[in-house]
Each structure stands twice: as structure tokens, then as C-alpha cells.
Short mmCIF file of C-alpha atoms in Angstrom, two decimals:
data_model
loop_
_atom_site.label_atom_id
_atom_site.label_comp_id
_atom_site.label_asym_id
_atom_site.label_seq_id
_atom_site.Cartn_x
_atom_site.Cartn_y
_atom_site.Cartn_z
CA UNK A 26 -11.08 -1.57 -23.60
CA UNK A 27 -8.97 -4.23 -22.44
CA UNK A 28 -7.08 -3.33 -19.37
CA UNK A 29 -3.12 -4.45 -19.33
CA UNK A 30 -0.50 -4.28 -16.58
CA UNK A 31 3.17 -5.02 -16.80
CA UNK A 32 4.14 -6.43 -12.98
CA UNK A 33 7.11 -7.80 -12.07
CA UNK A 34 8.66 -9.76 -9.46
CA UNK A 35 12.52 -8.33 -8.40
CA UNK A 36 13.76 -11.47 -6.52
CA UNK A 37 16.64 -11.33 -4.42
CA UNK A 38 19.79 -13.08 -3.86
CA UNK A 39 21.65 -13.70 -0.35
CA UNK A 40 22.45 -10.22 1.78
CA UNK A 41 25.18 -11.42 3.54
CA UNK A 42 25.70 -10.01 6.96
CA UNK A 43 27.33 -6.71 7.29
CA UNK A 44 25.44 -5.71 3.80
CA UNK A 45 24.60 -1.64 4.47
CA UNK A 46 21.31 -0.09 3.84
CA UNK A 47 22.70 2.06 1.03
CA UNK A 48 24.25 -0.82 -0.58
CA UNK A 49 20.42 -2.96 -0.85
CA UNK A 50 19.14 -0.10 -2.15
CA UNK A 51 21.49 0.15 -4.86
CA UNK A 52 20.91 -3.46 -6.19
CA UNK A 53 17.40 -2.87 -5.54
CA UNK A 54 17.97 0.23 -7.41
CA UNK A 55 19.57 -1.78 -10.21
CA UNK A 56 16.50 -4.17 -10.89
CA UNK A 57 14.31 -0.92 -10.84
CA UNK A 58 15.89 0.53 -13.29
CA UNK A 59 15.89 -2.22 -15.48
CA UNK A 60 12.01 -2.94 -14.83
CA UNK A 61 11.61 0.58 -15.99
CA UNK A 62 13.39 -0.04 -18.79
CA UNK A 63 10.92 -3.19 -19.45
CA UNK A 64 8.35 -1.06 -19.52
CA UNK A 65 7.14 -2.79 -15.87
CA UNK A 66 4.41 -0.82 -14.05
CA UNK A 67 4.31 -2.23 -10.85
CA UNK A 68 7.63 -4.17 -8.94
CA UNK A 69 7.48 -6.60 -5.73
CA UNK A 70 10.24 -6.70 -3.83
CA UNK A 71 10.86 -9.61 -1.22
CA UNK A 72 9.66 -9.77 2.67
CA UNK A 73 12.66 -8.43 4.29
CA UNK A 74 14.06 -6.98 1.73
CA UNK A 75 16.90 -4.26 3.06
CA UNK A 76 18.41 -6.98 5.51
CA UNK A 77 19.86 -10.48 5.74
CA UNK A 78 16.46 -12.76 7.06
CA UNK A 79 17.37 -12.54 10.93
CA UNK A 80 15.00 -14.49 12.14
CA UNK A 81 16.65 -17.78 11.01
CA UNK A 82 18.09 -18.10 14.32
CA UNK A 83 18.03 -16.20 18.08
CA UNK A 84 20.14 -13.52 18.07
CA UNK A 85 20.55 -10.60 20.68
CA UNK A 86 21.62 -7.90 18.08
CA UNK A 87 18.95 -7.93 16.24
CA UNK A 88 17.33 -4.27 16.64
CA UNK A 89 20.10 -3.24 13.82
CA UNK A 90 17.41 -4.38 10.97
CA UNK A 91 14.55 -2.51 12.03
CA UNK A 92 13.24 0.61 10.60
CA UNK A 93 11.35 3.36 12.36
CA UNK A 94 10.17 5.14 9.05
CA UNK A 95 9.52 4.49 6.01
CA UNK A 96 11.13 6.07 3.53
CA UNK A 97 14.22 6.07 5.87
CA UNK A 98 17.03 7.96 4.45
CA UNK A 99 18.79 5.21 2.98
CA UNK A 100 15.93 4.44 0.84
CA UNK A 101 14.60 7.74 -0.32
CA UNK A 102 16.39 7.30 -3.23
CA UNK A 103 14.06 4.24 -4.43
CA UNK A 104 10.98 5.79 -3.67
CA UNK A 105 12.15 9.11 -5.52
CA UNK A 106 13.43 6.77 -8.48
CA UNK A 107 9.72 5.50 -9.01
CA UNK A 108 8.20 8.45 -8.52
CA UNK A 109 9.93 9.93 -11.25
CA UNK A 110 9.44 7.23 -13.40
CA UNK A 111 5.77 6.33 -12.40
CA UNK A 112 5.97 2.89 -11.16
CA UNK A 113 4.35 1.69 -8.43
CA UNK A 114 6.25 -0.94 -5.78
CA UNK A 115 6.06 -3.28 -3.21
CA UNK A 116 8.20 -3.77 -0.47
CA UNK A 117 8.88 -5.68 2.97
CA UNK A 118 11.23 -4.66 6.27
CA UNK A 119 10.88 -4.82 9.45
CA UNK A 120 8.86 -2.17 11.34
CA UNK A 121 9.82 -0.78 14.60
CA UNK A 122 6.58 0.83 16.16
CA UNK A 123 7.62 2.53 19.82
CA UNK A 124 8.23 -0.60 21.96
CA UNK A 125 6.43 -3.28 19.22
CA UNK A 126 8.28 -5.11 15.76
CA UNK A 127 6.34 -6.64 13.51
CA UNK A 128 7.35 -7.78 9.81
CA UNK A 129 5.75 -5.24 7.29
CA UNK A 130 5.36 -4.62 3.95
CA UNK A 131 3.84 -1.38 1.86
CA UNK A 132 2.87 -0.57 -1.29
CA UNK A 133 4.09 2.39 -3.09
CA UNK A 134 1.47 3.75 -6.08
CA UNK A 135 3.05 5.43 -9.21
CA UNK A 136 2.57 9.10 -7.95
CA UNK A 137 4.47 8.08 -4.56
CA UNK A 138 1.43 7.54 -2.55
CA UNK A 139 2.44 5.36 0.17
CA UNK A 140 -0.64 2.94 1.31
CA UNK A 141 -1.27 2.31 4.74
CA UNK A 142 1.14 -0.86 5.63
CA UNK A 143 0.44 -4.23 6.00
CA UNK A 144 1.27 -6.15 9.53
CA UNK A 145 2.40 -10.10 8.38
CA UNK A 146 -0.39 -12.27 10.37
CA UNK A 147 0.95 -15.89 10.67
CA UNK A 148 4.42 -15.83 11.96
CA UNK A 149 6.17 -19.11 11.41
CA UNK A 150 8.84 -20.84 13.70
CA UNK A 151 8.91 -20.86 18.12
CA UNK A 152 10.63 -18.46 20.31
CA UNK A 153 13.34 -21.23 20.98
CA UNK A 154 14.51 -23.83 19.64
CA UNK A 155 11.92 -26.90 19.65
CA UNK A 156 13.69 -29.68 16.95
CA UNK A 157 11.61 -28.68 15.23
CA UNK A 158 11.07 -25.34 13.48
CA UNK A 159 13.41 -24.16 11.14
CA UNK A 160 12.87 -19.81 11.84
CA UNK A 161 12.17 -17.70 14.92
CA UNK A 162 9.71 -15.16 13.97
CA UNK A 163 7.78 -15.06 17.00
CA UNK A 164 10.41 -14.15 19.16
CA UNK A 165 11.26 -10.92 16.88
CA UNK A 166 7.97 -9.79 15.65
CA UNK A 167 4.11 -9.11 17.09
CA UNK A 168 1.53 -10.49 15.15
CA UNK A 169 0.33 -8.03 12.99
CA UNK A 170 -2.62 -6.20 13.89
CA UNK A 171 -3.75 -4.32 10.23
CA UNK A 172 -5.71 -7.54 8.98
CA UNK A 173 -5.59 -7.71 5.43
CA UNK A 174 -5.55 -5.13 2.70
CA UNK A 175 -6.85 -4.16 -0.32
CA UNK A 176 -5.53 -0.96 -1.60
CA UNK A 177 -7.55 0.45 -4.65
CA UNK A 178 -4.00 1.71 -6.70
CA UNK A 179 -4.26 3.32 -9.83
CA UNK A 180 -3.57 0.46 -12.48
CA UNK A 181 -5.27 -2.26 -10.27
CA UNK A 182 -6.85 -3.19 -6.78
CA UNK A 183 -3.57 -4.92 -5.17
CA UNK A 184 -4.18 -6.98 -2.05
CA UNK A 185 -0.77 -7.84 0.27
CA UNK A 186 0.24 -10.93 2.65
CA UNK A 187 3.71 -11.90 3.63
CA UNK A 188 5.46 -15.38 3.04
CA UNK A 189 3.81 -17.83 5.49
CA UNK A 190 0.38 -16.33 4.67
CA UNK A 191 0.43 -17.73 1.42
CA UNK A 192 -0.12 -21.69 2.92
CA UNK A 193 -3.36 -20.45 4.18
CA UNK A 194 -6.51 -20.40 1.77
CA UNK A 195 -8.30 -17.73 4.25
CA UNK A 196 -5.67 -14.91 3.54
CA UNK A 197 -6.56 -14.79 -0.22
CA UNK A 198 -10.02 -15.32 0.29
CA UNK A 199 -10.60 -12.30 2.65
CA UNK A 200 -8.26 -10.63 -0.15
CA UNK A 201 -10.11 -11.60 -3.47
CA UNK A 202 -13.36 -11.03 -1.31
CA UNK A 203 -12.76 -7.13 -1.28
CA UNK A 204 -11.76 -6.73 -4.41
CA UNK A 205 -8.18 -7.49 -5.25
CA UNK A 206 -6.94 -8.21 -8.62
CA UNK A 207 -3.63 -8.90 -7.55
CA UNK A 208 -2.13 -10.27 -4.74
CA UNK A 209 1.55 -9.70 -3.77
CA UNK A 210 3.35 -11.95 -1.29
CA UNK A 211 7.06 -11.59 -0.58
CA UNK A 212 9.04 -14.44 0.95
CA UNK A 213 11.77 -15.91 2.54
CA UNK A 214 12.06 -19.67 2.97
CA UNK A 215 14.59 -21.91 4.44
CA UNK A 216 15.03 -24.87 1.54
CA UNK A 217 13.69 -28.00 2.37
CA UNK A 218 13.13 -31.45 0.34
CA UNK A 219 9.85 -30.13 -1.05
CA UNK A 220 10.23 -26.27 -0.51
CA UNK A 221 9.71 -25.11 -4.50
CA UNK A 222 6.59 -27.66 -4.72
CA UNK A 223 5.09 -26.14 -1.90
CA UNK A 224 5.85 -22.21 -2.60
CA UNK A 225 4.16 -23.13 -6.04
CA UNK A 226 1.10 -24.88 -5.10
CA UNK A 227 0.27 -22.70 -2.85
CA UNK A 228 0.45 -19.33 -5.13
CA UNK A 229 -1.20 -21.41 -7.64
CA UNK A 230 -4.31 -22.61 -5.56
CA UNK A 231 -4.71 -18.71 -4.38
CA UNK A 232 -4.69 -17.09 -7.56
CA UNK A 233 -7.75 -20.20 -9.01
CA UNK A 234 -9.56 -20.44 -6.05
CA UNK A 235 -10.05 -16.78 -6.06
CA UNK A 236 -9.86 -16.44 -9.56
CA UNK A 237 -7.06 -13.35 -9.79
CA UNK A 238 -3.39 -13.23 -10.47
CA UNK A 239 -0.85 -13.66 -7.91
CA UNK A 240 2.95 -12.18 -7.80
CA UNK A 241 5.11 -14.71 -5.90
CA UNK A 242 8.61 -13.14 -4.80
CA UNK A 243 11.40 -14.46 -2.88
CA UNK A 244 14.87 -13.96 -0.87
CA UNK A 245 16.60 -16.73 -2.54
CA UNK A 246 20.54 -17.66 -2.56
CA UNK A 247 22.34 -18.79 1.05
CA UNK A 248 22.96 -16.49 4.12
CA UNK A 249 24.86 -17.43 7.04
CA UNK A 250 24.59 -21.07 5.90
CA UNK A 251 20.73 -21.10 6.07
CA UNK A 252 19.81 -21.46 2.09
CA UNK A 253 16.77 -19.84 0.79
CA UNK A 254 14.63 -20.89 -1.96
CA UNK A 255 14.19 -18.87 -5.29
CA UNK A 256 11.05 -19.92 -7.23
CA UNK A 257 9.93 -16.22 -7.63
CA UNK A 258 6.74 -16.70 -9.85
CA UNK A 259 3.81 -14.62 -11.40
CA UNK A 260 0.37 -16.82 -11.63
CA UNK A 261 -2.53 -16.01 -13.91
CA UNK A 262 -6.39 -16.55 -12.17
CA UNK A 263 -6.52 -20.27 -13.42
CA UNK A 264 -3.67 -21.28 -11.50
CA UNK A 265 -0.94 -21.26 -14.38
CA UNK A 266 2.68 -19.70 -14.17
CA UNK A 267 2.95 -17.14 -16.41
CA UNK A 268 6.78 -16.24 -15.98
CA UNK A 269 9.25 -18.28 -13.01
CA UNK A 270 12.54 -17.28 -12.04
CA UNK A 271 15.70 -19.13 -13.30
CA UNK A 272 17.87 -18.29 -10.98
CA UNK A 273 19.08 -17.84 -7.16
CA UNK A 274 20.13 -14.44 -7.60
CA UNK A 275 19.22 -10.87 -8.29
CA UNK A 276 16.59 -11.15 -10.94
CA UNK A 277 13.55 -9.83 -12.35
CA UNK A 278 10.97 -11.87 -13.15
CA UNK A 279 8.40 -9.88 -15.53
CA UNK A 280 4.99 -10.86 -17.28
CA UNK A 281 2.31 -8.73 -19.18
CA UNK A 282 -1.28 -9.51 -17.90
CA UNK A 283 -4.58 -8.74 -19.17
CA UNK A 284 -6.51 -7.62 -15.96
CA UNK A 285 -9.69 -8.65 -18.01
CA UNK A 286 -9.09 -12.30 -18.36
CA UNK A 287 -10.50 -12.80 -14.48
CA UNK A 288 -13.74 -11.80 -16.05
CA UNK A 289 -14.77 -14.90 -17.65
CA UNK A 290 -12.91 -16.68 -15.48
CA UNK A 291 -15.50 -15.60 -12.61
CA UNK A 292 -18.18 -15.44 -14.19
CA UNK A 293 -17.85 -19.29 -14.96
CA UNK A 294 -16.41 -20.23 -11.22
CA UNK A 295 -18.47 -17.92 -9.33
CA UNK A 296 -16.25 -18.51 -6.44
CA UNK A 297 -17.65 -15.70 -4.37
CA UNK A 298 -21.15 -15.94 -5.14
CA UNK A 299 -21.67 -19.57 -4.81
CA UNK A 300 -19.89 -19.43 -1.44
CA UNK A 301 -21.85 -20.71 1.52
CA UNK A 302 -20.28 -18.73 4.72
CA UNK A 303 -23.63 -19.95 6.91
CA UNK A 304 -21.66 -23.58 7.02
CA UNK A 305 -18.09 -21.78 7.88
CA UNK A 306 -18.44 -20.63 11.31
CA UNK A 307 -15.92 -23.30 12.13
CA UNK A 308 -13.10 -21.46 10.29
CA UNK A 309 -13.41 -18.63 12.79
CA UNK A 310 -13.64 -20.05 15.64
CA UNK A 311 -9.78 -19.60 17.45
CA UNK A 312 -7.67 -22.49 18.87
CA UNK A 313 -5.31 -22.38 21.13
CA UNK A 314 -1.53 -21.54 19.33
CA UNK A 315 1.24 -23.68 19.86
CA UNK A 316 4.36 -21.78 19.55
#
């Protein structure tokens, strides 16, 4: 019996500063309600999603956009909302964790069973200003310490990485490697000459070279004169867009996919199996960070 899931990606626009908790939630609540009425099963929100991106610069106020639980009080009324109306979620904020940050993201299943979270591993940017880098997330947030996750949900295996993860090959391949169907990454990218190309190629090389479909979803529109790039995309296991979004706003981006198309697809690529991991070593071997 083929096996179909409606996913969708709820990009969103600019949070200017001073935005509440309570009033995210209600726009987040807003494209909820309207995936629901799309008949979506599972929703991505963005990395960061109940606050303006901080990191974009140094600041000294920051411990305003961290959250110390999850569901805080301000956003009960999103995870009630899907549990009622059995559809699972994604979302990203940053975690406070006693006297440690780190950028997080968790995935909600349909019955309201929240996952064990997800710690974002490569943190772009320096702890000051080098001429260079265009975000601070070093200075703000640990490097996560989960690894990366698969989490069996009920409609699909879902893997989860956070915006810079996505430019490197090993974070989908640990993902696809246990299992995931899916992978969900949530962004936030400072625009550049050849931002969009990137964000694309990127998702698109992850979901063929691990043959499985990939939900792309961004903080898009400008804050505090920093603007971010859109681009939100859903890609099918042989590296093709399925549904982009059109716009640097609120929107959701929505596609129907037929969890049974990666089987053909791997069978013919055999990316696992033919893998040679005796010749990788390399790969795992650390070098020194430059920050």
C-alpha cells in the first residue's frame, strides 16, 4: 500500500525587535491552522523561530530570547492546537540549559509526543567581529552535544539538523544512515550574492545523495537591517524541488509525497550499501577550529 505524507514548510517573515512571544505564536498559529486546513500532516517551522535571529550581531541583552522549557507558556497554545488536530511539527529556539545555550530544535509527533531535542552542531560566524563573518553564533550558543537524530514518528522516520548543517554532506549521511525518510532543516541566512543558489544545492545534493526527501525552511524578510533569504523548499530523493516558496513572508509551502518513491530510487543508487567507510577514516579525524 503506497505510503503518502502531506509535509509542509511554514516559512517566516522578519520578527522585528520588540515582537512578544504570544504574538509569534499567533502567526505561527495562523499558518497552522491553515496547514490543517490543507490537509498537511507534518509542519517545519524555521531555526529560531519565536525571536528576531540575534545572533546577527554582539549584543549584551541577549538572554531575553532564550527558553528554559519547552512548551513555555506562551507556546502551549501551538502544541495544544496540533494535538487536537493530529499534526505533527517541527520547531527551532534557543535553549537555555542551567548555565549552557545552545540553538535547538524538536519535533512534536501528532499525539503531542515531544522527541528528545536536537543540539545544532556547526555554528557559523566568530565570537567578534573578524571582516569577515557575517553572524555570531559562537559567542551565544555551545555546540550541541545530542549528535544527530532520527526519531521513528508515526507517519515517517524524520531526521533533524539546523541551517549551517545543511552545507555539510556528513550531517545527512549519518541521518539517511539510520533510517530517516525525511530530513528537516530550519534556517536563517544573511543574503548574499549567491545565498538562494547555495541554500538550494545544498538541500538538493542531501536529499540524492542519500536518496530521501528533504524539507528546507527559512526566516526570510529583513530584521534590523540584516536581510534574510526566503527560498523555503521541499526536495524529493532525486534531488528535484517539489514545491518553493514565492515569497519573503509568512507562507506555507506544502507538497504531497509518496514515502515509497525512495524505494526504487535506492535500490538503483545503493548509496549505503556500496559505501566504502574502510577508505573514510580521514573524514573523522578532527582539525583544529578556527573561530
Amino acid at each position: 500500500m503506497p505510503r503518502y505524507l502531506k509535509v509542509a514548510a511554514a516559512q517566516l517573515g522578519a520578527i522585528p525587535e520588540g515582537t512578544t512571544r504570544e504574538q509569534m505564536v499567533e502567526r505561527m498559529l495562523a499558518l497552522m491552522e491553515q496547514a490543517i486546513a490543507e490537509g498537511v500532516e507534518l509542519l517545519a517551522y524555521p531555526e529560531l523561530a519565536l525571536t528576531p535571529y540575534f545572533p546577527k550581531r554582539i549584543r549584551d541583552d541577549a538572554e531575553q530570547f532564550f527558553e528554559d522549557e519547552m512548551p513555555s507558556n506562551a507556546t502551549k497554545p501551538l502544541f495544544e492546537k496540533a494535538r487536537q488536530a493530529r499534526i505533527a511539527f517541527h520547531l527551532g529556539y534557543a535553549e537555555k540549559d542551567g548555565p549552557r545555550r545552545y540553538n535547538t530544535a524538536i519535533l512534536v509527533d501528532e499525539d503531542g509526543t515531544i522527541f528528545e531535542k536536537y543540539r545544532k552542531t556547526h555554528l557559523p560566524g566568530t565570537t567578534q567581529p573578524d571582516g569577515h563573518s557575517m553572524v555570531y553564533e559562537p559567542y551565544y550558543f555551545a555546540y550541541g552535544d545530542t549528535g544527530f537524530k532520527v526519531y521513528d514518528a508515526k507517519k515517517a522516520k524524520v531526521g533533524v539538523h539546523i541551517c549551517q548543517d545543511r552545507r555539510y554532506p556528513e550531517a545527512y549521511r549519518v541521518l539517511g544512515i539510520q533510517g530517516a525518510e525525511i530530513i528537516i532543516n530550519g534556517y536563517n541566512t544573511p543574503l548574499y550574492p549567491l545565498a538562494l543558489d547555495h541554500n538550494e544545492l545544498v538541500l538538493r545534493a542531501g536529499a540524492y545523495e542519500n536518496s530521501l526527501f528533504v524539507i528546507g525552511v527559512a526566516k526570510a524578510g529583513k530584521e534590523d537591517g540584516v536581510e534574510f533569504i526566503a527560498g523555503s523548499c521541499i526536495v524529493d530523493p532525486l534531488g528535484q524541488v517539489l514545491a518553493k516558496a514565492a515569497t519573503n513572508g509568512d507562507e506555507l509551502v506544502a507538497a504531497r509525497l509518496d514515502l515509497d518513491t525512495m524505494i526504487p530510487v535506492r535500490k538503483r543508487w545503493n548509496f549505503f550499501g556500496r559505501r566504502h567507510p574502510e577508505h573514510y577514516g580521514l573524514v573523522t579525524q578532527p582539525i583544529r577550529r578556527s573561530e
